[in-house]
Structure formats: C-alpha cells, structure tokens
Short mmCIF file of C-alpha atoms (C1' of nucleotides) in Angstrom, two decimals:
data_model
loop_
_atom_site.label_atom_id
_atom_site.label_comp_id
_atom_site.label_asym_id
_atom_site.label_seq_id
_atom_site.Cartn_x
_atom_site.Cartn_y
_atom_site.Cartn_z
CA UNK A 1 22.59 -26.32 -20.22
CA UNK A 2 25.16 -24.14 -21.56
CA UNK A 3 22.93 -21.57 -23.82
CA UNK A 4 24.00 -21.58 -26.97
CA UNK A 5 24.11 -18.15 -29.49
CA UNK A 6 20.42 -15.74 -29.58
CA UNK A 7 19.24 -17.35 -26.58
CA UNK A 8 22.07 -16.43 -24.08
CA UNK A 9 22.04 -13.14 -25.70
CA UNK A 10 18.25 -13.11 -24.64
CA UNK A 11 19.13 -14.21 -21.49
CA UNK A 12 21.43 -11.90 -21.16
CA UNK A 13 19.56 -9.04 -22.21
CA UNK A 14 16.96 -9.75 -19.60
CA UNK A 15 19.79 -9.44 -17.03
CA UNK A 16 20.59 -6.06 -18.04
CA UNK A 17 16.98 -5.05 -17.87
CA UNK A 18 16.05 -6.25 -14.51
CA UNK A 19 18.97 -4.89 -13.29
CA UNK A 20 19.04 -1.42 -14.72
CA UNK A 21 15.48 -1.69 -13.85
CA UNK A 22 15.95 -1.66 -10.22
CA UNK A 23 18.36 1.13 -10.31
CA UNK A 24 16.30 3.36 -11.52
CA UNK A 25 13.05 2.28 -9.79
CA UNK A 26 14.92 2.51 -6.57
CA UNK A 27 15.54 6.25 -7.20
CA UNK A 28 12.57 7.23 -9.12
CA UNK A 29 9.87 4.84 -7.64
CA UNK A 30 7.23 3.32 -8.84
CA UNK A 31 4.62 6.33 -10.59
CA UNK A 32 7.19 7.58 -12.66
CA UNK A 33 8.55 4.04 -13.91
CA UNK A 34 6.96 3.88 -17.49
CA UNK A 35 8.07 1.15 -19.72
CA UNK A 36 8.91 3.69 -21.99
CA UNK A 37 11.45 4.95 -19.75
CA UNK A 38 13.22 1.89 -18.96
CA UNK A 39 13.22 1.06 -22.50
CA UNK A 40 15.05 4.04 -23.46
CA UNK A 41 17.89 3.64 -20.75
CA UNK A 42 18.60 0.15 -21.83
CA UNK A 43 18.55 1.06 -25.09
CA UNK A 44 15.54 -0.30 -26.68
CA UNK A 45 12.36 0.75 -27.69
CA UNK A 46 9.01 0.36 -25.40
CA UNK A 47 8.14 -2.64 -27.79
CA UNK A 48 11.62 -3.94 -27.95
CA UNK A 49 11.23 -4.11 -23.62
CA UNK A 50 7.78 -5.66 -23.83
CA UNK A 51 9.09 -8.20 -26.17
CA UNK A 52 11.18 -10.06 -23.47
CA UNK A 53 8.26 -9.65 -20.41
CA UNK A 54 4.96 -9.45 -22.50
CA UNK A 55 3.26 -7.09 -19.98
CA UNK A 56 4.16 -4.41 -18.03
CA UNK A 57 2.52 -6.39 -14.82
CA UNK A 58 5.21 -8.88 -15.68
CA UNK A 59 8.08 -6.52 -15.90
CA UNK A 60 7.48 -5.56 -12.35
CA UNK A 61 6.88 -8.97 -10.78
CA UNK A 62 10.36 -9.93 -12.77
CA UNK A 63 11.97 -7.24 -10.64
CA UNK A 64 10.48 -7.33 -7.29
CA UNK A 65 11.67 -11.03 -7.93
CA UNK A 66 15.03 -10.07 -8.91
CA UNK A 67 15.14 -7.86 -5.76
CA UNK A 68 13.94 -10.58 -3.45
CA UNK A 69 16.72 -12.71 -4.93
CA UNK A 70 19.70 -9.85 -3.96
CA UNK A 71 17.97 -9.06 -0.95
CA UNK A 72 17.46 -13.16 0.06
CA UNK A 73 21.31 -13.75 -0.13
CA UNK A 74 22.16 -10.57 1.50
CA UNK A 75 19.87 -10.35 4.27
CA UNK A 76 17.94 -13.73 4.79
CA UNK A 77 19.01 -14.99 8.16
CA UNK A 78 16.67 -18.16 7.41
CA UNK A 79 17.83 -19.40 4.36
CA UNK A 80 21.78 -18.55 4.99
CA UNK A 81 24.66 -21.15 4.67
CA UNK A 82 24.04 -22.41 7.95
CA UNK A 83 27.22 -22.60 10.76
CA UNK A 84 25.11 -21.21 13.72
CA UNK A 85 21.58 -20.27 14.40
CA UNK A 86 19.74 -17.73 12.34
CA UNK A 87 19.57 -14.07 13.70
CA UNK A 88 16.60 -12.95 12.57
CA UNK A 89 16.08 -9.48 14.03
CA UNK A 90 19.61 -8.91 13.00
CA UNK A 91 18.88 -9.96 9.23
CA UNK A 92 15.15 -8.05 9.03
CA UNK A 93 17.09 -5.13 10.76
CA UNK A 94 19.73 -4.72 7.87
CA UNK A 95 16.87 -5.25 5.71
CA UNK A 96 15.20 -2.06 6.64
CA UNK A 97 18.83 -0.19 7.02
CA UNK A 98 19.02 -1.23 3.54
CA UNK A 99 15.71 -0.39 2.07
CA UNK A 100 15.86 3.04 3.25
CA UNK A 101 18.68 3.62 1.20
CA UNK A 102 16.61 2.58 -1.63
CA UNK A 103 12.88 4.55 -1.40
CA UNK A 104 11.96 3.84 -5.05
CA UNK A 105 12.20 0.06 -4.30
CA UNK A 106 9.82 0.30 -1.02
CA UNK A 107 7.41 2.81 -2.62
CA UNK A 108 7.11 -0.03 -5.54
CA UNK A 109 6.40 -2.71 -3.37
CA UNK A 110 4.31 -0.81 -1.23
CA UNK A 111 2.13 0.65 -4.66
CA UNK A 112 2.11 -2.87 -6.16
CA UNK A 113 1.12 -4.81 -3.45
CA UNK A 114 -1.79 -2.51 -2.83
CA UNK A 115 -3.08 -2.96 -6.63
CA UNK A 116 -2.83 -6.19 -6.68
CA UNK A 117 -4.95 -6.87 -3.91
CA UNK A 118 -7.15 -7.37 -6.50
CA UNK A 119 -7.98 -11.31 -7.02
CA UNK A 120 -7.66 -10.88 -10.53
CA UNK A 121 -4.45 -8.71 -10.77
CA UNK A 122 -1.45 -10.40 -12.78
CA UNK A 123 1.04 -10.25 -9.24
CA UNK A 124 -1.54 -11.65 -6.90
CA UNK A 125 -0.62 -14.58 -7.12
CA UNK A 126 3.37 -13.73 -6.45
CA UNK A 127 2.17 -11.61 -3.26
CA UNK A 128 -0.08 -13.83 -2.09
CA UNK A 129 3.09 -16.70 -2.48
CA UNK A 130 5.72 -14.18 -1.18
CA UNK A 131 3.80 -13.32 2.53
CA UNK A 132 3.21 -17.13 2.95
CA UNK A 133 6.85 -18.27 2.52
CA UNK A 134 8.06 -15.12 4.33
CA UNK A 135 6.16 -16.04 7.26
CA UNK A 136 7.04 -19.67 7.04
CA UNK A 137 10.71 -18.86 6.79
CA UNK A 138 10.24 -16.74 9.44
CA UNK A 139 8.79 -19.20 11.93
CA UNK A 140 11.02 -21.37 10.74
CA UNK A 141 13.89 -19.24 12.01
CA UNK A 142 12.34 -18.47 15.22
CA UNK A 143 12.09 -22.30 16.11
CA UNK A 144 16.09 -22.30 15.45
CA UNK A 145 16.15 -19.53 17.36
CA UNK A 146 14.65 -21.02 20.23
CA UNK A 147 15.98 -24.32 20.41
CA UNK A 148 19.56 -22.82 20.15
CA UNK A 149 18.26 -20.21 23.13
CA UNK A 150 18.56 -17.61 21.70
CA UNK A 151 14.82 -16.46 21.48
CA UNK A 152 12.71 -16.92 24.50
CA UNK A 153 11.34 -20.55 23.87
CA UNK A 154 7.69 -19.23 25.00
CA UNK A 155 7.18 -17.52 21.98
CA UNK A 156 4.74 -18.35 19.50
CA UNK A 157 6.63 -18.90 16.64
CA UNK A 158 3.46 -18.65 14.06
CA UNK A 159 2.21 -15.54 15.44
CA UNK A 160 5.67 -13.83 16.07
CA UNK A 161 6.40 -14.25 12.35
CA UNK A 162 3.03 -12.17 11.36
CA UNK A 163 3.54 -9.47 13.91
CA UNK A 164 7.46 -9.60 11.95
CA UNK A 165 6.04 -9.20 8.43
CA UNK A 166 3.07 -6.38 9.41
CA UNK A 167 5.55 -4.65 11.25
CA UNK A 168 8.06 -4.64 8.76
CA UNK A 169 5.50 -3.53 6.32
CA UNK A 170 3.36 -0.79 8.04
CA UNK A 171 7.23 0.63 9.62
CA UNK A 172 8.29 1.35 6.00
CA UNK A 173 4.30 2.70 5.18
CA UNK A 174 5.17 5.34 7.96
CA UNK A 175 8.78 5.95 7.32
CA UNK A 176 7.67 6.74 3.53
CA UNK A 177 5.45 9.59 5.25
CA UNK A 178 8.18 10.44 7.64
CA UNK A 179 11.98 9.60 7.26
CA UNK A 180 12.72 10.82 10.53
CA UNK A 181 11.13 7.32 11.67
CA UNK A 182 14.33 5.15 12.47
CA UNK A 183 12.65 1.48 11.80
CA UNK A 184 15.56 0.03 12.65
CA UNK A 185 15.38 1.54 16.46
CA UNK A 186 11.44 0.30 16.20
CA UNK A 187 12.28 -3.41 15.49
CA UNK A 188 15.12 -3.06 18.59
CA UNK A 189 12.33 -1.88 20.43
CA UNK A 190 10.14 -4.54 19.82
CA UNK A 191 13.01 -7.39 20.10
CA UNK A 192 13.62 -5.80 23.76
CA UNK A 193 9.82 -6.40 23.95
CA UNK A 194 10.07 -10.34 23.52
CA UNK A 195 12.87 -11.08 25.76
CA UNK A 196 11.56 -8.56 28.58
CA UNK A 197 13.53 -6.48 28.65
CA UNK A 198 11.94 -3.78 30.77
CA UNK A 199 8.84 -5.31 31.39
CA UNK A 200 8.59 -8.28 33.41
CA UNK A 201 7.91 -7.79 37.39
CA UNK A 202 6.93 -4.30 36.79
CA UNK A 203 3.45 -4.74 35.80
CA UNK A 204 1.60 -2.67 38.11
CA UNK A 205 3.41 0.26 39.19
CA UNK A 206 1.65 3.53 38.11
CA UNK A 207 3.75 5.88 36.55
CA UNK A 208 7.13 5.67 37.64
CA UNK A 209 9.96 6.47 35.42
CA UNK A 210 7.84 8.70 32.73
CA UNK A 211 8.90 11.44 31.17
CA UNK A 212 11.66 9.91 29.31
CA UNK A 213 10.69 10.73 25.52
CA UNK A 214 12.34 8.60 23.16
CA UNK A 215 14.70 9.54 20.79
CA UNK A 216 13.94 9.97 17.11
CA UNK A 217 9.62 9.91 17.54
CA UNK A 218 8.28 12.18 15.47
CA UNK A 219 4.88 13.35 15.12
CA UNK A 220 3.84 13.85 18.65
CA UNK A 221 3.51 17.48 18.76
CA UNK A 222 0.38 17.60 16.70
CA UNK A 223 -3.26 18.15 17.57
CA UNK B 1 -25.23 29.11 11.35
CA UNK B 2 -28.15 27.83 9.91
CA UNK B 3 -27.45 27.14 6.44
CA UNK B 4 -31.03 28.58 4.25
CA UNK B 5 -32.06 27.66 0.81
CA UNK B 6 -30.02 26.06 -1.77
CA UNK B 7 -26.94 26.41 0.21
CA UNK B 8 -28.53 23.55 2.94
CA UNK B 9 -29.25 21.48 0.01
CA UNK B 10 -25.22 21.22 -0.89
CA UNK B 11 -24.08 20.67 1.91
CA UNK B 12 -27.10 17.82 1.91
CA UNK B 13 -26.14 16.31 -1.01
CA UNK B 14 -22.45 16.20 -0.37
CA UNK B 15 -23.11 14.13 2.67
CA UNK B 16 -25.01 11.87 0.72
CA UNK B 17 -22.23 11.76 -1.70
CA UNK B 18 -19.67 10.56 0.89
CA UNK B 19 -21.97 8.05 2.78
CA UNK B 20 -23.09 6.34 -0.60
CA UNK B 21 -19.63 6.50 -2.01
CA UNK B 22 -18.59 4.59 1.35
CA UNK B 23 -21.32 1.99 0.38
CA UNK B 24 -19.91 1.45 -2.84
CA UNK B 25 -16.31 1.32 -1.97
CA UNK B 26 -16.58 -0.60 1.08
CA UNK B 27 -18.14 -3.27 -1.14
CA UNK B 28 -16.37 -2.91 -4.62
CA UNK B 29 -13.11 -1.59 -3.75
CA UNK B 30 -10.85 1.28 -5.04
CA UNK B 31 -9.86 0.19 -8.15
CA UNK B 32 -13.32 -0.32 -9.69
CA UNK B 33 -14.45 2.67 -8.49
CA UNK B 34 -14.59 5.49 -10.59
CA UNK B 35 -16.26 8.98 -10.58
CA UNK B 36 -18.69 8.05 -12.86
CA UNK B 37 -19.95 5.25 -11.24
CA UNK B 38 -20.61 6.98 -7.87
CA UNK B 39 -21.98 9.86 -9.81
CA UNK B 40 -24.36 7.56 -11.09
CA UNK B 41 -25.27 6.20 -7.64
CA UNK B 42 -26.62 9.14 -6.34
CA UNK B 43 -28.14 10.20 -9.55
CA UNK B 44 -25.71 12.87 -10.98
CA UNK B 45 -24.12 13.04 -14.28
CA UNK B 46 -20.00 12.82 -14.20
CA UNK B 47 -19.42 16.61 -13.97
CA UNK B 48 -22.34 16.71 -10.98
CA UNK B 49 -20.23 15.32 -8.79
CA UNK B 50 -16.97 16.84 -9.50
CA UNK B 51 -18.66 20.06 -9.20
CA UNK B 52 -18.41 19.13 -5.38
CA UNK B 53 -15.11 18.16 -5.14
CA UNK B 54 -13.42 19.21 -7.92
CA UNK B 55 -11.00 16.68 -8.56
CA UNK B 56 -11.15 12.85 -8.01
CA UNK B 57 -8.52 12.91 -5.59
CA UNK B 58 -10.08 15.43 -3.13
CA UNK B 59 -12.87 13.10 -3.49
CA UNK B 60 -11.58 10.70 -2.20
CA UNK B 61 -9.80 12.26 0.70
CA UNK B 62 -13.39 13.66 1.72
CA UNK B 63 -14.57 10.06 1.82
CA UNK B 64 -11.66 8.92 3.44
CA UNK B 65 -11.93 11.61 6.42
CA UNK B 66 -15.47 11.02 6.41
CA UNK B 67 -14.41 7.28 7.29
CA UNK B 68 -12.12 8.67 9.96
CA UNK B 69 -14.82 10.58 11.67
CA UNK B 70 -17.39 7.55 11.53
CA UNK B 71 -14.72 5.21 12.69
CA UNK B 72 -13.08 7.50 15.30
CA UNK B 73 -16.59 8.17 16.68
CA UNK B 74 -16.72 4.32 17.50
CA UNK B 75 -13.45 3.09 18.15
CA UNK B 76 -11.07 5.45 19.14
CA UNK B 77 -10.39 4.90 22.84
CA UNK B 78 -8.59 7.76 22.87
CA UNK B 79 -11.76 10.64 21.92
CA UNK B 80 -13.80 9.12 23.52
CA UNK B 81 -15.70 11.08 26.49
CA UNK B 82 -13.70 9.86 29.35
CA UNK B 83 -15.08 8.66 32.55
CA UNK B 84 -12.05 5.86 32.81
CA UNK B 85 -8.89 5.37 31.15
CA UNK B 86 -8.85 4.40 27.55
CA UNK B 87 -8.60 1.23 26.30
CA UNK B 88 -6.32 1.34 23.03
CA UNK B 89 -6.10 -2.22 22.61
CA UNK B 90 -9.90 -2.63 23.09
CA UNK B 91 -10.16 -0.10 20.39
CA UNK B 92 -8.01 -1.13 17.85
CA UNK B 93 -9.31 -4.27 18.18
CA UNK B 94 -13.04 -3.28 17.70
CA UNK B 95 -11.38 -1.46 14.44
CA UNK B 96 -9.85 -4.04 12.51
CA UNK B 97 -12.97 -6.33 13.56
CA UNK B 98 -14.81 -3.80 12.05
CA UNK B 99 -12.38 -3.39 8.91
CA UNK B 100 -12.87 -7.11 8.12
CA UNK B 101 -16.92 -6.17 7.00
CA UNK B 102 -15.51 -3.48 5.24
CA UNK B 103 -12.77 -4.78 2.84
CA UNK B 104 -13.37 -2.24 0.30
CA UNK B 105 -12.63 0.51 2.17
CA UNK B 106 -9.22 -1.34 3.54
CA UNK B 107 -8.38 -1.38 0.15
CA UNK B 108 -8.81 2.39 -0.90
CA UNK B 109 -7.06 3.13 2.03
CA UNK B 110 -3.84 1.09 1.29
CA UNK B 111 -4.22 2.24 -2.52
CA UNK B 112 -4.38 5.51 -1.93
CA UNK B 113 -1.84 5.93 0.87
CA UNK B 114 0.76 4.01 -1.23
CA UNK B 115 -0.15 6.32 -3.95
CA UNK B 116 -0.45 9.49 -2.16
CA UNK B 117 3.37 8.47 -0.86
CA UNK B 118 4.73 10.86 -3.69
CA UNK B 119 4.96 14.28 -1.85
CA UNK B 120 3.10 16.09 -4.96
CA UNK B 121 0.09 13.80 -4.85
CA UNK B 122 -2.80 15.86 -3.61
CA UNK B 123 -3.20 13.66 -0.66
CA UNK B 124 0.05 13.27 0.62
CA UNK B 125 -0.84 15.92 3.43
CA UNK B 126 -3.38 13.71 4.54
CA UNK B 127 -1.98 10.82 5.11
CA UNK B 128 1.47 12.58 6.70
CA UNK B 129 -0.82 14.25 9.01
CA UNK B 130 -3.44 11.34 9.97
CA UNK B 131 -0.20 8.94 10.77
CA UNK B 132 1.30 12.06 13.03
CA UNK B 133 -2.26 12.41 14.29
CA UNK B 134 -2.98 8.39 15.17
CA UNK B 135 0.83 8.61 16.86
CA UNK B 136 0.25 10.98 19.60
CA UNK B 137 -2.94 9.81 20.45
CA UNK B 138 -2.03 6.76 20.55
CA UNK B 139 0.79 7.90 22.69
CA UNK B 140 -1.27 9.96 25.19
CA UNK B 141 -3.95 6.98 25.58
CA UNK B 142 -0.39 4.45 26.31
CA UNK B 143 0.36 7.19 28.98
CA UNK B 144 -2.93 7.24 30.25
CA UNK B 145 -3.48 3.83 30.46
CA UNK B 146 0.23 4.17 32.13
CA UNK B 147 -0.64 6.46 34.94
CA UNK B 148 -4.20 3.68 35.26
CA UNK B 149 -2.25 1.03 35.76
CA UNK B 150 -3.70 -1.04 32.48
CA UNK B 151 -0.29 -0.58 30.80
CA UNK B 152 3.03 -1.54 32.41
CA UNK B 153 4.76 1.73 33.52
CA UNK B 154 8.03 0.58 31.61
CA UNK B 155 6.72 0.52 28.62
CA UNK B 156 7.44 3.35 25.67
CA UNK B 157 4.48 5.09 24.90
CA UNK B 158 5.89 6.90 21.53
CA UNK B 159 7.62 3.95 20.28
CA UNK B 160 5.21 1.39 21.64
CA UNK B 161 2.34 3.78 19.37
CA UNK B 162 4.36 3.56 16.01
CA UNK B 163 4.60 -0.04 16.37
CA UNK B 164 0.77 -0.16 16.99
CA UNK B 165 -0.04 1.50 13.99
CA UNK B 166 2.34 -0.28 12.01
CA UNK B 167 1.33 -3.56 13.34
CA UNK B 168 -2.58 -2.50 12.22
CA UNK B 169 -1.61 -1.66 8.45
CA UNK B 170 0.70 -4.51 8.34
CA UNK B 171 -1.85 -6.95 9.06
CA UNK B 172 -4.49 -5.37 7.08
CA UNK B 173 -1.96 -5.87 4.39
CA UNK B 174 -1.59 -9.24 5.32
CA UNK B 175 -5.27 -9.97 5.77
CA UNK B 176 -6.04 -8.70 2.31
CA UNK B 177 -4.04 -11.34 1.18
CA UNK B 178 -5.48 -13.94 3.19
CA UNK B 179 -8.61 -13.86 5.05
CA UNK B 180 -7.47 -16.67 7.16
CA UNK B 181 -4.98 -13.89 9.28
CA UNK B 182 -6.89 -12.77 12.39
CA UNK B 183 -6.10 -9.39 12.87
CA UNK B 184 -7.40 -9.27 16.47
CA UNK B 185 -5.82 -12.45 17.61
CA UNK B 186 -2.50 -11.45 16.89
CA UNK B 187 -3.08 -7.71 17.99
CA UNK B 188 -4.24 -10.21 21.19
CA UNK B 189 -0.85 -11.88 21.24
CA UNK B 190 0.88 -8.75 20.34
CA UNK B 191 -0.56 -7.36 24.16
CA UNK B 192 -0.29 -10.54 25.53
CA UNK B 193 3.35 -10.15 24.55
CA UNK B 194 3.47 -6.25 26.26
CA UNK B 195 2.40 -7.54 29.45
CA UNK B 196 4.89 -10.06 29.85
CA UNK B 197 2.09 -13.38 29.73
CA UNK B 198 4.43 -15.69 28.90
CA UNK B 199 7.86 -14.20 28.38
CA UNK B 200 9.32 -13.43 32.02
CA UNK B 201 11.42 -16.14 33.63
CA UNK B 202 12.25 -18.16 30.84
CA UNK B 203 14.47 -16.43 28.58
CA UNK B 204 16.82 -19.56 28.19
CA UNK B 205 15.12 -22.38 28.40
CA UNK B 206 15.69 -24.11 25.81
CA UNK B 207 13.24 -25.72 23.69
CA UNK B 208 10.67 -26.71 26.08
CA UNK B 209 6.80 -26.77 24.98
CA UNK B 210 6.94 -26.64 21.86
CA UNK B 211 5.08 -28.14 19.00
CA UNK B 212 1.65 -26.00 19.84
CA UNK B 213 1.30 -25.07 16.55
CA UNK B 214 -1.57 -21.58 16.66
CA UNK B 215 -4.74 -21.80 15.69
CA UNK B 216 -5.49 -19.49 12.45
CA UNK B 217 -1.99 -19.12 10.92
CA UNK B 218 -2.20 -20.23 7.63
CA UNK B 219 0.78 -20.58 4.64
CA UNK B 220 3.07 -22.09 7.12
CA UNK B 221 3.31 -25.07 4.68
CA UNK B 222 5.14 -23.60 1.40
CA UNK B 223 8.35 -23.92 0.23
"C1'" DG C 1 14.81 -9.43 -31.85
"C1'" DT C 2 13.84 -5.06 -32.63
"C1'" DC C 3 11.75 -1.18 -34.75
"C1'" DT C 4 7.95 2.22 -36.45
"C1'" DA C 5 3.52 3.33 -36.29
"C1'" DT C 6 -0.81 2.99 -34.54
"C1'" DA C 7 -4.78 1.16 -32.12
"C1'" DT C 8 -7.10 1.20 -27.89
"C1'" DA C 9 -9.01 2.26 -23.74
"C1'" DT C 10 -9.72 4.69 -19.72
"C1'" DT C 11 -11.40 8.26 -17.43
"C1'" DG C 12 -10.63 12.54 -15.38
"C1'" DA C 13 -11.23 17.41 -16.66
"C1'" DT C 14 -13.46 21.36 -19.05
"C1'" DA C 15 -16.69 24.44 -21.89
"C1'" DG C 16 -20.78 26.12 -22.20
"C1'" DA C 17 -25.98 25.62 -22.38
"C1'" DC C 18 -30.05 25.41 -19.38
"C1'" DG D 1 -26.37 23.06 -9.71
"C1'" DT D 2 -26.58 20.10 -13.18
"C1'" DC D 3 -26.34 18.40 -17.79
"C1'" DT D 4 -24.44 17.22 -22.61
"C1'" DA D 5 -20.70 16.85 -25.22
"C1'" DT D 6 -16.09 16.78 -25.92
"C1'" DC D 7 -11.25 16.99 -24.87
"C1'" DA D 8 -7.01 15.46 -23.44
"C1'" DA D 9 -3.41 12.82 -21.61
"C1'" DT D 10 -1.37 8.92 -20.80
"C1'" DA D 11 0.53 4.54 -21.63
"C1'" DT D 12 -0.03 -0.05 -22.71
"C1'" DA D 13 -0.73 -3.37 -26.30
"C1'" DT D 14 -0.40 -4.92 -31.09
"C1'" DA D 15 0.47 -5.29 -36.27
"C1'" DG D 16 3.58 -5.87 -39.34
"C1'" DA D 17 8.06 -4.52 -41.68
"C1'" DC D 18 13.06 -5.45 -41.52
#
DNA sequence: GTCTATATATTGATAGAC
DNA sequence: GTCTATCAATATATAGAC
C-alpha cells in the first residue's frame, strides 16, 4: 500500500504534472498546450512527459480527470457528505462561477469533447462515460430533491438532468464567444422556470408586462 | 447583374464546391475531411480548390454559411414569410430532427466552433456573430409569439433565447455521444416545462407520482 | 526515468508552367 | 483556372544511450 522508493517518486511526479498541467491549460487553453510546453515547465523533456502518459490523448484525459476530481469535491451537490438534501442548481451554479474563472479549462473540454466525437478517438470512451454518470448523478439528485420538497415533485427527473448537462454545456459554448453572458443568471433563470415562478396562471394574456429587457443579454442589437 | 463568360462558370463551380463538400461532410465528418479529398470530389487537383477559397478555414466557413442559408430557408420560424406568428419551438424542432440525418455536419460544426473559440482563428467572427444573430431572432420570434398568445406573456424573451440555443448545442453534444438522446423530446419537455404543463400547483408536494421512469433516457444505470 | 536525436506523418500553402 | 511539384511547419512518437 504504502509505495515504496522509484515508484512513489513516479507517483509523485505524475502529481506534479497533472497539476501544473491544469494551471497552465486553464490560462492558455487547449491549442496552445503542446506537450512540449508542459514538459519544459515541469522540468522535463517532451519524452521525459510522454514517458509517464504514453500519448498525448492520454495526458489530457489524465487531466480533465484530475479536474473532474477537484471540481467533484468542490462543487458536486450529488455526491457530497450527505447531512441534508442535495442543492443542485446551487452546486452546477458555482460550477459555472468557477469555470469562468478558468477559460483555458472550458475551451479544453469544449475542443476535446468535440474531437473525440469520433468513435475511434482515445477519450471517447471517458466522454461517452462522463455524460452518462453526470446525468445519472444528476437525476439522482433531483429525486432527493423532490422527495425532501425542495424541487417540484412533477418534474421529470431523467429529462431535467439532460436539459441540466446541454445547458450547462452550450451556456459555456456561448459565454466563450461572449463573456458578457452571465451563465450563472441563465441557470437562475431557468430554476425560476421549474418552480413557476412567473409563469403559472398567466398563460394567455397577450403582452402585458413587456418591455422589461433583461439585464446582462447581449447580442440583441444585431441584424 | 448577369454574370457572362468565365466569370458565371466560378461562381458555378463554387456552388458546386459547397453543396458536394456538404455531401461529404454530412456523411464523413470534420475530421476526415480534408482539402484534398473534396478537391478530388468535384474533380480538382488540391490547389483547384483553394484557388476558391484560399485557405481551408474560409472553406469551411463558406460551407458552414452555406448550411445556414439551406437550413434557415427551412426551419427558421423566425424568416420565414409571415402570414402568422412564428413557431420557434416548431422550428427548432424540425432542425435538430433534421440534424440527426446529418451527423457529419453536427460534427464540423461543434469542431470548428470549439476551435474557432480562440479570437485569432479565422472564424471566430463567425461564430460570435451567428450566436448574436440566432439570439435576437430568437428573441423577436419569443416576443412575437408573446404578443400571439403562443408564448406566456411572463416569460423572458432574451434570456428564454440564450437558453434555447444553448439547450440545442448541448444536446447535439449530448446526442453525438449517444444516439439514444432525443433531441426533440426533451426540447418537447423543455416547452412543456415553459408553459407550466405540469409544474403549477404543486410545488411542495412531496414525493407523489413518482417512479415513471422516461422513455428514451439512456446511461441512467452507471456508477 | 530521463535524455538526445530523429523518424514520421499530415496536410495546408505556394511557385510557376500551361 | 487549373495543374504538377514541392515546401514548410508542426508536433507526436520512437530508438537507443546513460
């Protein structure tokens, strides 16, 4: 259990990598990330890196993994030490806060996920994984949610966790085009959405109450 | 206005450029695609083509905006010649029906877009402006549909358009992933959600009907 | 485990003839 | 407008020494 001599130092080593890793990809993103380059600021050569990941498919999959680990603990209202029910709007709502402080990171994920659409791509197989559990944790969360009343209990859990996900997703594909896109204030739209907020009993009346632009929606000014 | 002579014939052959490069993407995808190959589809060395476009990427964006004319032509509720109000869910929905056929082409566009997020990428214009674009119309056809009485009144029309188009990329991103998502049934539930079909006057009740698992949501089983 | 050096492979871009 | 031929620019992957 207790690694003994080269092999913790191998361990070890890896650490630093992945760590150092996703500092820099989170500031320079993903097209300027060469293996080169994170071999140099850890202090080994591009061979010397490749040595402890094989491929430079792997490298990345090892650090979108290490992310989802940080990110998991910090932000996973599913798979927290449990006292109360899980919040997850609140958790997927820091989530965002936090990935906008950290562009690189989403503009990897984003890039990745889109190459390895691919069948045959080396991370297929870890995105294909990652959406399924996502969703299942997040349906998972919504039933808690429900049963402790705090989500409306005629929600479809199932569905409500995809609309999560591809919301989460295509928010940060527009924010990356316009930072002035507060996804944050979009998922506390769409919360207000499920419990009704402003839209039960209202259904029919034509125009009343327009003209109120919301805050902080750019883009609307064009042809 | 009329184009004469040899000037006709390029503007001939670029069209059958685009439309057989649309062929071949739609069915092979992005990343097998290169220059050369649709070159050779349309019986022109390498350098023929380019001589078009220039570069690869401006390729590309032509056949992308060629896609958003074909497409817009069809599904946009909001161009289209207007005798009623628009129907943006009706459209959308058409759209990603359609996009299912065409998986290739979902692909280059989520390649491209993640690539083009870096502002010096020749296509980063593009996509800034086509997301601006697809947000006010969306927005105008919300209000229209507002002032109809097909949309509740109280909803946002600029926030309720960025989650639209957020929702469509996220589940293509989804779908790509696994063809078992159905985009239009959860855009479906996504309106059924808007109109308040099974959210108003039950906010806390709870736990009660549960258990009706959705048809069509798959990797709810994983770890 | 780590390095140096090099192979390899794409494939987009360019020069210049026809 | 179109071709042939060639270049060039990356980076990743590998061989083999230490």
């Amino acid at each position: 259990m207790a690694p003994r001599g080269s092999y913790a130092k191998g361990i070890a080593k890896r650490e630093e990598i992945l760590n150092t890793a996703l500092d820099i990809v989170a500031r320079v993103g993903y097209s300027r990330t060469t293996v080169r380059e994170l071999a140099q600021a850890v202090g080994l050569s591009q061979p010397g890196l490749l040595h402890y990941f094989g491929t430079k498919e792997q490298l990345f999959i090892e650090i979108l993994r290490r992310r989802d680990q940080v990110d998991e603990a910090e932000y996973s209202p599913a798979t927290r030490t449990a006292d109360g029910p899980p919040d997850l709007f609140g958790g997927v709502t820091s989530l965002v806060d936090h990935n906008a402080q950290v562009p690189g990171l989403v503009q990897l994920y984003s890039r990745f996920s889109s190459e390895a659409t691919e069948e045959s791509h080396p991370a297929h197989e870890y995105f294909r994984d990652r959406y399924a559990t996502a969703r299942a944790g997040g349906a998972a969360a919504i039933r808690e949610q429900q049963e402790a009343g705090t989500l409306p209990a005629s929600l479809d859990a199932d569905r409500l966790a995809v609309l999560m996900f591809a919301l989460i997703d295509g928010l940060q594909s527009q924010w990356m085009y316009d930072s002035e896109i507060d996804m944050a204030d979009q998922l506390a739209y769409f919360r207000a959405l499920l419990t009704g907020e402003t839209t039960c009993a209202e259904t029919d009346l034509p125009s009343a109450g327009r003209g109120k632009s919301s805050p902080k929606m750019p883009g609307s000014g064009e042809s």
